[in-house]
Amino acid sequence: FWLSGQAMGQVAILLAPATVAACVTFSSSLLCNALLAPLVLHEKLTRLHGLGIVLLSVGGAAVTLASASTDHQVKTWSEMVALPQTRAA
């Protein structure tokens, strides 16, 4: 299940606008670091860290919801993975 979720996440990033993709990928890596640090490194999770996690989650959700995308055209899989064709000179 985990591997299929990772694959679907990559497809979702391809379909998302750049503002949403950048916000989600950056904030999710920070969120994972903040949540795994107490488990892996045995760091103490303080209230300030908890507040930072909440603000990070709310900020990422706000950017995602507020992003105005005018391009609602869904591309096919072959269009997303096709390499640009170059003309021979």
CSV table of C-alpha atoms in Angstrom, one decimal:
chain,number,residue,atom,x,y,z
A,1,PHE,CA,0.0,0.0,0.0
A,2,TRP,CA,2.8,2.4,0.8
A,3,LEU,CA,4.5,2.0,-2.6
A,4,SER,CA,1.2,2.6,-4.5
A,5,GLY,CA,0.6,5.7,-2.3
A,6,GLN,CA,4.0,7.0,-3.2
A,7,ALA,CA,3.4,6.5,-6.9
A,8,MET,CA,0.0,8.2,-6.7
A,9,GLY,CA,1.6,11.1,-4.9
A,10,GLN,CA,4.0,11.6,-7.8
A,11,VAL,CA,1.2,11.6,-10.3
A,12,ALA,CA,-0.7,14.1,-8.2
A,13,ILE,CA,2.4,16.4,-8.1
A,14,LEU,CA,2.5,16.2,-11.9
A,15,LEU,CA,-1.1,17.2,-12.2
A,16,ALA,CA,-1.0,20.0,-9.6
A,17,PRO,CA,0.0,23.6,-10.4
A,18,ALA,CA,3.5,24.6,-9.5
A,19,THR,CA,2.5,26.7,-6.5
A,20,VAL,CA,0.7,23.8,-4.9
A,21,ALA,CA,3.4,21.3,-5.8
A,22,ALA,CA,6.1,23.4,-4.2
A,23,CYS,CA,4.1,24.2,-1.1
A,24,VAL,CA,3.1,20.6,-0.5
A,25,THR,CA,6.5,19.0,-1.2
A,26,PHE,CA,8.4,21.5,1.0
A,27,SER,CA,6.0,21.6,3.9
A,28,SER,CA,5.6,17.8,3.9
A,29,SER,CA,9.3,17.2,4.2
A,30,LEU,CA,9.5,19.7,7.1
A,31,LEU,CA,6.5,18.1,8.7
A,32,CYS,CA,8.0,14.6,8.5
A,33,ASN,CA,11.3,15.8,10.0
A,34,ALA,CA,9.5,17.5,12.9
A,35,LEU,CA,7.4,14.4,13.6
A,36,LEU,CA,10.2,11.8,13.2
A,37,ALA,CA,12.9,13.7,15.2
A,38,PRO,CA,11.4,12.7,18.6
A,39,LEU,CA,11.1,9.1,17.5
A,40,VAL,CA,14.5,8.6,15.8
A,41,LEU,CA,16.7,11.1,17.6
A,42,HIS,CA,14.9,11.1,20.9
A,43,GLU,CA,14.5,14.9,20.8
A,44,LYS,CA,12.0,16.4,23.2
A,45,LEU,CA,8.9,17.7,21.4
A,46,THR,CA,8.0,21.0,23.1
A,47,ARG,CA,4.8,23.1,22.8
A,48,LEU,CA,6.7,25.5,20.5
A,49,HIS,CA,7.5,22.6,18.2
A,50,GLY,CA,3.8,21.6,18.3
A,51,LEU,CA,2.8,25.1,17.4
A,52,GLY,CA,5.2,25.1,14.5
A,53,ILE,CA,3.8,21.8,13.2
A,54,VAL,CA,0.2,23.2,13.4
A,55,LEU,CA,1.2,26.5,11.7
A,56,LEU,CA,3.0,24.6,9.0
A,57,SER,CA,0.0,22.4,8.4
A,58,VAL,CA,-2.4,25.3,8.3
A,59,GLY,CA,-0.1,27.4,6.1
A,60,GLY,CA,0.3,24.6,3.6
A,61,ALA,CA,-3.4,24.0,3.5
A,62,ALA,CA,-4.1,27.7,3.1
A,63,VAL,CA,-1.7,28.0,0.1
A,64,THR,CA,-3.2,24.9,-1.5
A,65,LEU,CA,-6.8,26.1,-1.1
A,66,ALA,CA,-6.0,29.7,-2.1
A,67,SER,CA,-4.0,28.9,-5.2
A,68,ALA,CA,-5.9,30.1,-8.3
A,69,SER,CA,-5.3,27.7,-11.2
A,70,THR,CA,-6.8,28.7,-14.5
A,71,ASP,CA,-5.4,25.6,-16.3
A,72,HIS,CA,-7.9,22.9,-15.5
A,73,GLN,CA,-6.9,20.8,-18.5
A,74,VAL,CA,-6.0,17.3,-17.5
A,75,LYS,CA,-3.3,15.8,-19.5
A,76,THR,CA,-3.1,12.1,-20.5
A,77,TRP,CA,-0.3,9.9,-19.2
A,78,SER,CA,1.5,9.9,-22.6
A,79,GLU,CA,1.4,13.7,-22.7
A,80,MET,CA,2.9,14.0,-19.2
A,81,VAL,CA,5.8,11.6,-19.8
A,82,ALA,CA,6.5,12.3,-23.5
A,83,LEU,CA,9.9,13.9,-24.2
A,84,PRO,CA,9.9,17.1,-26.2
A,85,GLN,CA,10.6,16.3,-29.8
A,86,THR,CA,13.4,18.3,-31.4
A,87,ARG,CA,13.7,19.0,-35.0
A,88,ALA,CA,16.8,18.0,-36.9
A,89,ALA,CA,18.5,21.0,-38.3
